[in-house]
Coordinates of N, CA, C and O in Angstrom, one line a residue:
M23 N -7.5 -45.3 -18.5 CA -6.2 -44.9 -18.0 C -5.6 -43.9 -19.0 O -4.9 -42.9 -18.5
K24 N -5.8 -44.1 -20.3 CA -5.2 -43.2 -21.3 C -5.8 -41.8 -21.2 O -5.1 -40.8 -21.3
I25 N -7.1 -41.7 -20.9 CA -7.7 -40.4 -20.7 C -7.2 -39.7 -19.5 O -6.9 -38.5 -19.6
L26 N -7.0 -40.4 -18.4 CA -6.4 -39.8 -17.2 C -5.0 -39.3 -17.5 O -4.7 -38.2 -17.0
L27 N -4.2 -40.0 -18.2 CA -2.8 -39.6 -18.5 C -2.9 -38.4 -19.4 O -2.1 -37.4 -19.2
R28 N -3.7 -38.3 -20.4 CA -3.9 -37.2 -21.2 C -4.3 -35.9 -20.4 O -3.8 -34.8 -20.6
L29 N -5.3 -36.2 -19.5 CA -5.8 -35.1 -18.7 C -4.6 -34.5 -17.8 O -4.5 -33.3 -17.7
L30 N -3.9 -35.4 -17.2 CA -2.8 -35.0 -16.3 C -1.7 -34.3 -17.1 O -1.1 -33.3 -16.7
G31 N -1.4 -34.8 -18.3 CA -0.5 -34.2 -19.2 C -0.9 -32.8 -19.7 O -0.1 -31.8 -19.7
G32 N -2.2 -32.6 -19.9 CA -2.8 -31.3 -20.3 C -2.7 -30.3 -19.2 O -2.3 -29.2 -19.4
I33 N -3.0 -30.8 -18.0 CA -2.9 -29.9 -16.8 C -1.4 -29.5 -16.6 O -1.2 -28.3 -16.3
A34 N -0.5 -30.4 -16.7 CA 0.9 -30.1 -16.5 C 1.4 -29.1 -17.6 O 2.1 -28.2 -17.2
A35 N 0.9 -29.3 -18.8 CA 1.3 -28.3 -19.9 C 0.8 -27.0 -19.6 O 1.4 -25.9 -19.8
L36 N -0.5 -26.9 -19.1 CA -1.1 -25.6 -18.8 C -0.4 -24.9 -17.7 O -0.1 -23.7 -17.8
V37 N 0.0 -25.6 -16.6 CA 0.7 -25.1 -15.5 C 2.1 -24.6 -16.0 O 2.5 -23.4 -15.7
L38 N 2.8 -25.3 -16.8 CA 4.1 -24.9 -17.3 C 3.9 -23.7 -18.2 O 4.7 -22.7 -18.1
L39 N 2.9 -23.6 -19.0 CA 2.6 -22.4 -19.8 C 2.4 -21.2 -18.9 O 2.9 -20.1 -19.2
L40 N 1.6 -21.3 -17.9 CA 1.3 -20.2 -17.0 C 2.6 -19.7 -16.3 O 2.8 -18.5 -16.1
V41 N 3.4 -20.6 -15.9 CA 4.7 -20.3 -15.2 C 5.6 -19.5 -16.2 O 6.2 -18.5 -15.9
L42 N 5.7 -20.0 -17.5 CA 6.5 -19.4 -18.5 C 6.0 -18.0 -18.8 O 6.8 -17.1 -18.9
V43 N 4.7 -17.9 -19.0 CA 4.1 -16.6 -19.3 C 4.3 -15.6 -18.1 O 4.6 -14.4 -18.3
A44 N 4.3 -16.1 -16.9 CA 4.6 -15.2 -15.7 C 5.9 -14.5 -15.8 O 6.0 -13.3 -15.4
F45 N 6.9 -15.2 -16.4 CA 8.2 -14.5 -16.5 C 8.3 -13.4 -17.6 O 9.2 -12.7 -17.6
L46 N 7.2 -13.4 -18.4 CA 7.1 -12.3 -19.4 C 6.3 -11.1 -18.8 O 6.3 -10.0 -19.4
L47 N 5.7 -11.3 -17.6 CA 4.9 -10.2 -17.0 C 5.9 -9.3 -16.3 O 7.0 -9.7 -15.9
P48 N 5.4 -8.0 -16.0 CA 6.3 -7.1 -15.3 C 6.7 -7.6 -13.9 O 5.9 -8.3 -13.2
S49 N 7.9 -7.3 -13.6 CA 8.4 -7.7 -12.3 C 8.3 -6.7 -11.2 O 8.6 -6.9 -10.0
T50 N 7.7 -5.5 -11.6 CA 7.5 -4.4 -10.6 C 6.1 -3.9 -10.8 O 5.4 -4.2 -11.8
Y51 N 5.6 -3.2 -9.7 CA 4.3 -2.6 -9.8 C 4.4 -1.2 -9.2 O 5.4 -0.9 -8.5
R52 N 3.4 -0.4 -9.5 CA 3.3 1.0 -9.0 C 1.9 1.4 -8.9 O 1.1 1.2 -9.9
V53 N 1.5 1.8 -7.8 CA 0.1 2.3 -7.6 C 0.2 3.7 -7.1 O 0.9 4.1 -6.2
E54 N -0.6 4.6 -7.8 CA -0.5 6.0 -7.4 C -1.9 6.6 -7.6 O -2.6 6.4 -8.5
R55 N -2.3 7.4 -6.6 CA -3.5 8.2 -6.6 C -3.2 9.6 -6.0 O -2.3 9.8 -5.2
S56 N -4.1 10.5 -6.3 CA -3.9 11.9 -5.8 C -5.2 12.5 -5.5 O -6.3 12.1 -6.1
I57 N -5.2 13.6 -4.7 CA -6.4 14.4 -4.4 C -6.0 15.8 -4.1 O -4.9 16.0 -3.6
V58 N -6.8 16.7 -4.3 CA -6.6 18.1 -3.9 C -7.4 18.4 -2.7 O -8.6 18.1 -2.6
I59 N -6.7 18.9 -1.6 CA -7.3 19.2 -0.4 C -7.3 20.7 -0.1 O -6.3 21.3 -0.3
N60 N -8.4 21.2 0.2 CA -8.6 22.7 0.5 C -8.0 23.0 1.9 O -8.8 23.2 2.8
A61 N -6.7 23.0 2.0 CA -6.1 23.2 3.3 C -4.6 23.5 3.0 O -4.1 23.3 1.9
K62 N -3.9 24.1 4.0 CA -2.5 24.4 3.9 C -1.7 23.1 4.1 O -2.1 22.2 4.9
P63 N -0.5 23.0 3.5 CA 0.3 21.9 3.7 C 0.6 21.6 5.2 O 0.7 20.4 5.6
E64 N 0.8 22.6 5.9 CA 1.1 22.5 7.4 C -0.1 21.8 8.1 O 0.1 21.3 9.2
A65 N -1.3 21.9 7.6 CA -2.4 21.3 8.2 C -2.6 19.8 7.8 O -3.1 19.0 8.5
V66 N -2.2 19.5 6.6 CA -2.3 18.2 6.0 C -1.1 17.2 6.4 O -1.3 16.1 6.8
F67 N 0.1 17.8 6.4 CA 1.3 17.0 6.6 C 1.2 16.2 7.9 O 1.5 15.0 7.9
P68 N 0.9 16.8 9.0 CA 0.9 16.0 10.3 C 0.0 14.8 10.3 O 0.1 13.9 11.0
L69 N -1.1 14.8 9.4 CA -2.0 13.7 9.4 C -1.5 12.5 8.8 O -1.9 11.4 9.1
F70 N -0.4 12.6 8.0 CA 0.2 11.3 7.5 C 1.7 11.2 7.9 O 2.3 10.1 7.8
A71 N 2.3 12.3 8.5 CA 3.6 12.2 9.0 C 3.7 11.5 10.3 O 4.8 11.0 10.7
D72 N 2.6 11.5 11.1 CA 2.6 10.9 12.4 C 1.9 9.5 12.2 O 0.7 9.5 11.9
L73 N 2.6 8.4 12.4 CA 2.0 7.1 12.2 C 0.7 6.8 13.0 O -0.2 6.1 12.6
R74 N 0.6 7.5 14.2 CA -0.6 7.3 15.0 C -1.8 7.9 14.3 O -2.9 7.5 14.7
R75 N -1.7 8.8 13.4 CA -2.8 9.5 12.8 C -3.4 8.7 11.6 O -4.5 8.9 11.2
W76 N -2.7 7.7 11.1 CA -3.2 6.9 10.0 C -4.5 6.2 10.3 O -5.3 6.0 9.5
K77 N -4.7 5.8 11.6 CA -6.0 5.2 12.0 C -7.2 6.1 11.8 O -8.3 5.7 11.6
D78 N -6.9 7.4 11.8 CA -8.0 8.4 11.6 C -8.5 8.5 10.2 O -9.6 9.0 10.0
W79 N -7.7 8.0 9.2 CA -8.1 8.2 7.8 C -7.9 7.0 6.9 O -8.4 6.9 5.8
G80 N -7.1 6.0 7.4 CA -6.7 4.9 6.5 C -7.9 3.9 6.3 O -8.7 3.7 7.1
A81 N -7.9 3.4 5.1 CA -9.0 2.5 4.7 C -8.9 1.2 5.4 O -9.9 0.5 5.7
W82 N -7.6 0.7 5.7 CA -7.5 -0.6 6.3 C -7.9 -0.6 7.7 O -8.5 -1.5 8.2
Q83 N -7.6 0.5 8.4 CA -8.0 0.6 9.8 C -9.5 0.7 9.9 O -10.1 0.3 10.9
E84 N -10.1 1.4 8.9 CA -11.6 1.5 8.9 C -12.2 0.2 8.7 O -13.3 -0.1 9.3
R85 N -11.6 -0.7 7.9 CA -12.2 -2.0 7.6 C -12.1 -3.0 8.8 O -12.9 -3.9 9.0
D86 N -11.0 -2.8 9.6 CA -10.7 -3.6 10.8 C -10.4 -2.7 12.0 O -9.3 -2.5 12.3
P87 N -11.5 -2.2 12.6 CA -11.3 -1.4 13.8 C -10.6 -2.1 15.0 O -10.0 -1.5 15.8
G88 N -10.6 -3.4 14.9 CA -9.9 -4.2 16.0 C -8.5 -4.5 15.7 O -7.9 -5.3 16.4
M89 N -8.0 -4.0 14.6 CA -6.6 -4.2 14.2 C -5.6 -3.8 15.4 O -5.8 -2.8 16.0
K90 N -4.8 -4.8 15.7 CA -3.8 -4.5 16.8 C -2.6 -3.8 16.3 O -1.9 -4.4 15.4
T91 N -2.3 -2.6 16.7 CA -1.2 -1.8 16.2 C -0.3 -1.4 17.3 O -0.7 -1.0 18.4
T92 N 1.0 -1.6 17.0 CA 2.1 -1.1 18.0 C 2.9 -0.1 17.3 O 3.0 -0.1 16.0
F93 N 3.6 0.8 18.1 CA 4.3 1.9 17.5 C 5.7 1.9 18.2 O 5.9 1.5 19.3
S94 N 6.7 2.5 17.4 CA 8.0 2.8 18.0 C 7.8 3.9 19.0 O 6.7 4.6 19.0
E95 N 8.8 4.2 19.8 CA 8.7 5.3 20.8 C 8.4 6.6 20.1 O 7.5 7.3 20.6
K96 N 9.0 6.9 19.0 CA 8.7 8.1 18.3 C 7.8 7.7 17.1 O 8.1 6.7 16.5
T97 N 6.8 8.5 16.7 CA 5.9 8.1 15.6 C 6.0 9.0 14.4 O 5.2 8.9 13.5
T98 N 7.0 9.9 14.4 CA 7.3 10.7 13.3 C 8.8 10.7 13.0 O 9.6 10.4 13.8
G99 N 9.1 11.0 11.7 CA 10.5 11.1 11.3 C 11.1 9.8 10.9 O 10.5 8.7 11.2
A100 N 12.2 9.9 10.3 CA 12.9 8.7 9.8 C 13.2 7.7 11.0 O 13.6 8.2 12.0
G101 N 12.9 6.5 10.7 CA 13.1 5.5 11.8 C 11.8 5.1 12.5 O 11.8 4.0 13.2
A102 N 10.9 6.0 12.6 CA 9.6 5.7 13.2 C 8.9 4.5 12.5 O 9.0 4.4 11.3
W103 N 8.2 3.7 13.3 CA 7.6 2.6 12.7 C 6.3 2.2 13.4 O 6.1 2.6 14.6
S104 N 5.4 1.6 12.7 CA 4.2 1.0 13.2 C 4.1 -0.5 12.7 O 4.5 -0.7 11.5
A105 N 3.6 -1.3 13.5 CA 3.4 -2.7 13.1 C 1.9 -3.1 13.4 O 1.4 -2.6 14.4
W106 N 1.3 -3.9 12.6 CA -0.1 -4.3 12.8 C -0.3 -5.8 12.6 O 0.4 -6.4 11.9
E107 N -1.3 -6.2 13.3 CA -1.8 -7.6 13.2 C -3.3 -7.6 12.9 O -4.0 -6.9 13.7
S108 N -3.8 -8.2 11.9 CA -5.2 -8.2 11.5 C -5.5 -9.5 10.8 O -4.8 -9.9 9.9
K109 N -6.6 -10.1 11.2 CA -7.1 -11.3 10.6 C -7.6 -11.0 9.2 O -7.4 -11.8 8.2
S110 N -8.2 -9.8 9.0 CA -8.8 -9.5 7.7 C -7.8 -8.7 6.8 O -7.9 -8.8 5.6
E111 N -6.9 -8.0 7.3 CA -6.0 -7.1 6.5 C -4.6 -7.6 6.5 O -3.8 -7.0 5.8
G112 N -4.3 -8.6 7.2 CA -2.9 -9.2 7.2 C -2.0 -8.5 8.2 O -2.5 -7.6 8.9
N113 N -0.8 -9.0 8.3 CA 0.2 -8.4 9.3 C 1.2 -7.7 8.5 O 1.6 -8.0 7.4
G114 N 1.8 -6.7 9.1 CA 2.9 -5.9 8.4 C 3.5 -4.9 9.3 O 3.2 -4.7 10.5
K115 N 4.5 -4.2 8.7 CA 5.2 -3.2 9.4 C 5.5 -2.0 8.4 O 5.9 -2.3 7.3
M116 N 5.3 -0.8 8.9 CA 5.6 0.4 8.1 C 6.7 1.2 8.8 O 6.5 1.5 10.0
T117 N 7.8 1.5 8.1 CA 8.9 2.3 8.7 C 9.1 3.5 7.8 O 9.2 3.5 6.6
I118 N 9.1 4.7 8.5 CA 9.3 5.9 7.8 C 10.8 6.0 7.5 O 11.7 5.8 8.3
T119 N 11.1 6.2 6.2 CA 12.5 6.2 5.7 C 13.0 7.6 5.5 O 14.2 7.9 5.6
A120 N 12.1 8.6 5.3 CA 12.5 10.0 5.1 C 11.3 10.8 5.4 O 10.1 10.4 5.1
S121 N 11.5 12.0 5.9 CA 10.4 13.0 6.2 C 11.0 14.4 6.0 O 12.0 14.7 6.6
D122 N 10.3 15.1 5.1 CA 10.7 16.5 4.8 C 9.5 17.4 4.9 O 8.7 17.6 4.0
A123 N 9.3 17.9 6.1 CA 8.1 18.7 6.5 C 8.1 20.0 5.7 O 9.2 20.6 5.6
P124 N 7.0 20.5 5.2 CA 5.7 19.8 5.1 C 5.5 19.3 3.6 O 4.5 19.6 3.0
K125 N 6.5 18.6 3.1 CA 6.5 18.2 1.7 C 6.3 16.8 1.4 O 5.5 16.4 0.5
R126 N 7.0 15.9 2.2 CA 6.9 14.5 1.8 C 7.3 13.6 2.9 O 8.1 14.0 3.8
V127 N 6.7 12.4 2.9 CA 7.1 11.3 3.8 C 7.3 10.0 3.0 O 6.4 9.7 2.2
A128 N 8.4 9.4 3.1 CA 8.7 8.1 2.4 C 8.7 7.0 3.4 O 9.0 7.2 4.6
Y129 N 8.3 5.8 3.0 CA 8.2 4.7 3.9 C 8.5 3.4 3.2 O 8.5 3.3 2.0
K130 N 8.8 2.4 4.1 CA 8.9 1.0 3.6 C 7.9 0.2 4.3 O 7.7 0.3 5.5
L131 N 7.2 -0.6 3.5 CA 6.2 -1.6 4.0 C 6.8 -3.0 4.0 O 7.4 -3.3 2.9
E132 N 6.6 -3.8 5.0 CA 7.1 -5.1 5.0 C 5.9 -6.0 5.4 O 5.2 -5.7 6.3
F133 N 5.8 -7.1 4.7 CA 4.7 -8.1 4.9 C 5.4 -9.5 5.1 O 5.6 -10.2 4.2
P134 N 5.7 -9.8 6.4 CA 6.5 -11.0 6.7 C 5.7 -12.3 6.3 O 6.4 -13.2 5.9
D135 N 4.4 -12.3 6.4 CA 3.7 -13.5 6.0 C 3.9 -13.9 4.6 O 3.8 -15.0 4.2
M136 N 4.1 -12.9 3.7 CA 4.3 -13.1 2.3 C 5.7 -13.0 1.9 O 6.0 -13.3 0.7
G137 N 6.6 -12.5 2.7 CA 8.0 -12.4 2.4 C 8.2 -11.3 1.4 O 9.1 -11.4 0.5
T138 N 7.4 -10.2 1.4 CA 7.5 -9.1 0.4 C 7.6 -7.8 1.1 O 7.3 -7.7 2.3
S139 N 8.0 -6.8 0.4 CA 8.1 -5.4 0.9 C 7.8 -4.5 -0.3 O 7.8 -4.9 -1.5
S140 N 7.5 -3.2 0.1 CA 7.3 -2.2 -1.0 C 7.8 -0.9 -0.4 O 8.1 -0.8 0.8
E141 N 7.9 0.1 -1.2 CA 8.3 1.4 -0.8 C 7.2 2.4 -1.3 O 6.7 2.2 -2.4
G142 N 7.0 3.4 -0.5 CA 6.0 4.4 -0.9 C 6.4 5.8 -0.5 O 7.3 6.0 0.3
V143 N 5.6 6.7 -0.9 CA 5.8 8.1 -0.6 C 4.5 8.8 -0.7 O 3.6 8.5 -1.5
M144 N 4.3 9.8 0.2 CA 3.2 10.7 0.2 C 3.8 12.1 0.1 O 4.7 12.5 0.9
T145 N 3.4 12.8 -1.0 CA 3.9 14.2 -1.2 C 2.8 15.2 -1.3 O 1.7 14.9 -1.6
L146 N 3.2 16.4 -0.9 CA 2.4 17.6 -1.0 C 2.9 18.6 -2.0 O 4.2 18.8 -2.0
A147 N 2.1 19.2 -2.8 CA 2.5 20.2 -3.7 C 1.4 21.2 -3.8 O 0.2 20.9 -3.7
P148 N 1.7 22.5 -4.0 CA 0.7 23.5 -4.2 C -0.2 23.2 -5.4 O 0.2 22.7 -6.4
A149 N -1.5 23.5 -5.2 CA -2.5 23.2 -6.3 C -3.6 24.3 -6.2 O -3.8 24.9 -5.1
A150 N -4.2 24.5 -7.3 CA -5.4 25.4 -7.3 C -6.4 24.9 -6.3 O -6.8 23.8 -6.3
G151 N -6.8 25.7 -5.3 CA -7.7 25.3 -4.3 C -7.1 24.6 -3.1 O -7.9 24.1 -2.3
G152 N -5.8 24.7 -3.0 CA -5.2 24.1 -1.8 C -3.9 23.4 -2.0 O -3.0 24.0 -2.6
V153 N -3.9 22.1 -1.7 CA -2.7 21.3 -1.8 C -3.0 20.0 -2.4 O -4.0 19.4 -2.1
Q154 N -2.1 19.5 -3.3 CA -2.3 18.2 -3.9 C -1.5 17.2 -3.1 O -0.3 17.4 -2.9
V155 N -2.2 16.1 -2.7 CA -1.6 15.0 -2.0 C -1.4 13.9 -3.0 O -2.4 13.5 -3.6
V156 N -0.2 13.4 -3.2 CA 0.0 12.3 -4.1 C 0.5 11.1 -3.2 O 1.5 11.3 -2.5
W157 N -0.1 10.0 -3.4 CA 0.2 8.8 -2.6 C 0.7 7.7 -3.6 O -0.1 7.3 -4.5
M158 N 1.9 7.2 -3.5 CA 2.4 6.3 -4.4 C 3.1 5.1 -3.6 O 3.7 5.4 -2.6
D159 N 2.9 3.9 -4.1 CA 3.5 2.7 -3.6 C 4.0 1.9 -4.7 O 3.3 1.7 -5.7
S160 N 5.2 1.3 -4.6 CA 5.8 0.5 -5.6 C 6.6 -0.7 -5.0 O 7.0 -0.6 -3.9
G161 N 6.7 -1.7 -5.8 CA 7.5 -2.9 -5.3 C 8.0 -3.8 -6.4 O 7.6 -3.6 -7.5
N162 N 8.8 -4.7 -6.0 CA 9.4 -5.6 -6.9 C 8.7 -7.0 -6.6 O 8.7 -7.4 -5.4
L163 N 8.2 -7.6 -7.6 CA 7.5 -8.9 -7.4 C 8.4 -10.1 -7.5 O 8.0 -11.2 -7.3
G164 N 9.7 -9.8 -7.8 CA 10.7 -10.9 -7.8 C 10.4 -11.9 -8.9 O 9.8 -11.7 -9.9
L165 N 10.9 -13.2 -8.7 CA 10.8 -14.2 -9.7 C 9.6 -15.2 -9.4 O 9.4 -16.1 -10.2
N166 N 8.8 -14.9 -8.3 CA 7.7 -15.8 -8.0 C 6.6 -15.6 -9.0 O 6.1 -14.5 -9.2
P167 N 6.3 -16.7 -9.8 CA 5.3 -16.6 -10.8 C 3.9 -16.1 -10.3 O 3.2 -15.4 -10.9
L168 N 3.5 -16.6 -9.1 CA 2.2 -16.2 -8.5 C 2.2 -14.7 -8.2 O 1.2 -14.0 -8.5
F169 N 3.3 -14.1 -7.7 CA 3.4 -12.7 -7.5 C 3.3 -11.9 -8.8 O 2.7 -10.9 -8.8
R170 N 3.9 -12.4 -9.8 CA 3.9 -11.8 -11.1 C 2.4 -11.7 -11.6 O 2.0 -10.7 -12.1
W171 N 1.7 -12.8 -11.5 CA 0.3 -12.8 -11.9 C -0.5 -11.8 -11.0 O -1.4 -11.1 -11.5
F172 N -0.2 -11.9 -9.7 CA -0.9 -11.0 -8.7 C -0.6 -9.5 -9.1 O -1.5 -8.7 -8.9
G173 N 0.5 -9.2 -9.6 CA 0.9 -7.9 -10.0 C 0.0 -7.3 -11.1 O -0.2 -6.0 -11.1
L174 N -0.7 -8.1 -11.9 CA -1.6 -7.6 -12.9 C -2.8 -7.0 -12.2 O -3.5 -6.1 -12.8
F175 N -3.2 -7.3 -11.0 CA -4.4 -6.9 -10.3 C -4.1 -5.9 -9.2 O -5.1 -5.5 -8.6
I176 N -2.9 -5.7 -8.9 CA -2.6 -4.9 -7.6 C -3.1 -3.5 -7.7 O -3.6 -2.9 -6.7
D177 N -3.1 -2.8 -8.9 CA -3.6 -1.5 -8.9 C -5.1 -1.5 -8.7 O -5.6 -0.6 -8.0
K178 N -5.8 -2.5 -9.2 CA -7.3 -2.5 -8.9 C -7.6 -2.9 -7.5 O -8.7 -2.6 -7.0
M179 N -6.7 -3.6 -6.8 CA -6.9 -3.9 -5.4 C -6.5 -2.8 -4.5 O -7.2 -2.5 -3.5
L180 N -5.3 -2.2 -4.6 CA -4.8 -1.2 -3.8 C -5.4 0.2 -4.1 O -5.6 1.0 -3.2
G181 N -5.6 0.5 -5.4 CA -6.1 1.8 -5.8 C -7.3 2.3 -5.1 O -7.3 3.4 -4.6
P182 N -8.4 1.5 -5.0 CA -9.5 1.9 -4.3 C -9.3 2.2 -2.8 O -9.9 3.1 -2.2
D183 N -8.3 1.5 -2.2 CA -8.0 1.8 -0.8 C -7.2 3.1 -0.7 O -7.5 3.9 0.3
F184 N -6.4 3.4 -1.6 CA -5.7 4.7 -1.7 C -6.7 5.8 -1.8 O -6.7 6.8 -1.2
E185 N -7.7 5.6 -2.8 CA -8.7 6.6 -3.0 C -9.6 6.9 -1.8 O -9.8 8.0 -1.4
K186 N -10.0 5.8 -1.1 CA -10.8 5.9 0.1 C -9.9 6.6 1.2 O -10.5 7.5 1.9
G187 N -8.7 6.2 1.4 CA -7.8 6.9 2.4 C -7.7 8.4 2.1 O -7.7 9.2 3.0
L188 N -7.4 8.7 0.8 CA -7.2 10.1 0.5 C -8.5 10.9 0.7 O -8.5 12.1 1.1
A189 N -9.7 10.3 0.4 CA -10.9 11.0 0.6 C -11.2 11.2 2.1 O -11.6 12.3 2.5
N190 N -10.8 10.2 2.9 CA -10.9 10.4 4.4 C -9.9 11.5 4.9 O -10.3 12.3 5.7
L191 N -8.7 11.5 4.3 CA -7.7 12.5 4.7 C -8.3 13.9 4.3 O -8.1 14.8 5.1
K192 N -8.9 14.0 3.2 CA -9.4 15.3 2.7 C -10.5 15.8 3.7 O -10.5 16.9 4.1
K193 N -11.4 14.9 4.1 CA -12.5 15.3 5.0 C -11.9 15.7 6.3 O -12.3 16.7 6.9
L194 N -10.9 15.0 6.8 CA -10.3 15.3 8.1 C -9.6 16.6 8.1 O -9.8 17.5 9.0
A195 N -8.8 16.8 7.0 CA -8.0 18.1 6.9 C -8.9 19.3 6.7 O -8.7 20.4 7.3
E196 N -10.0 19.1 5.9 CA -10.8 20.3 5.6 C -11.8 20.6 6.7 O -12.3 21.7 6.8
A197 N -12.0 19.6 7.6 CA -12.9 19.9 8.8 C -12.1 20.6 9.9 O -12.7 21.1 10.9
A198 N -10.8 20.5 9.9 CA -10.0 21.1 10.9 C -10.1 22.6 10.9 O -10.3 23.2 9.9
P199 N -10.0 23.2 12.1 CA -10.1 24.7 12.2 C -8.9 25.3 11.4 O -7.8 24.8 11.4
K200 N -9.3 26.4 10.7 CA -8.2 27.0 9.8 C -7.7 28.3 10.5 O -8.2 28.9 11.2

């Protein structure tokens, strides 16, 4: 019995230590990737400014072609939204919060199953050889200790999806007639 009590006490102490350390971890995250596309901004911008076009290049839609997606009446500009349901990719909603053609689109992501949200932006800037697309997403992890630990790995989890999406966007934009 003494061994069991010591074991339970040790587990409780470890859990308490992990929770306390979690509050020392960053409460926010930021994931950013970029790519240079050999195309004009006017050719690239519509590919991410219109929410219906994300299925053509997004990594998540590629992984789950059966993803059920619904859209607002308008799919471009501030207020436009898309919502999705996916067994493998989760459920969520993306709302465009600002659009400045052909320079940037800002959005808010909401994940109701997890009770979290994030904000992101895709920007275009002139670059040697075309246009540089920068995709950034950031969020607040709040006080939840599990989310704080999760935050340590979010760049490694989302970063490759951003890279894959940007590579797909590049292929799509560069294949378009000029």
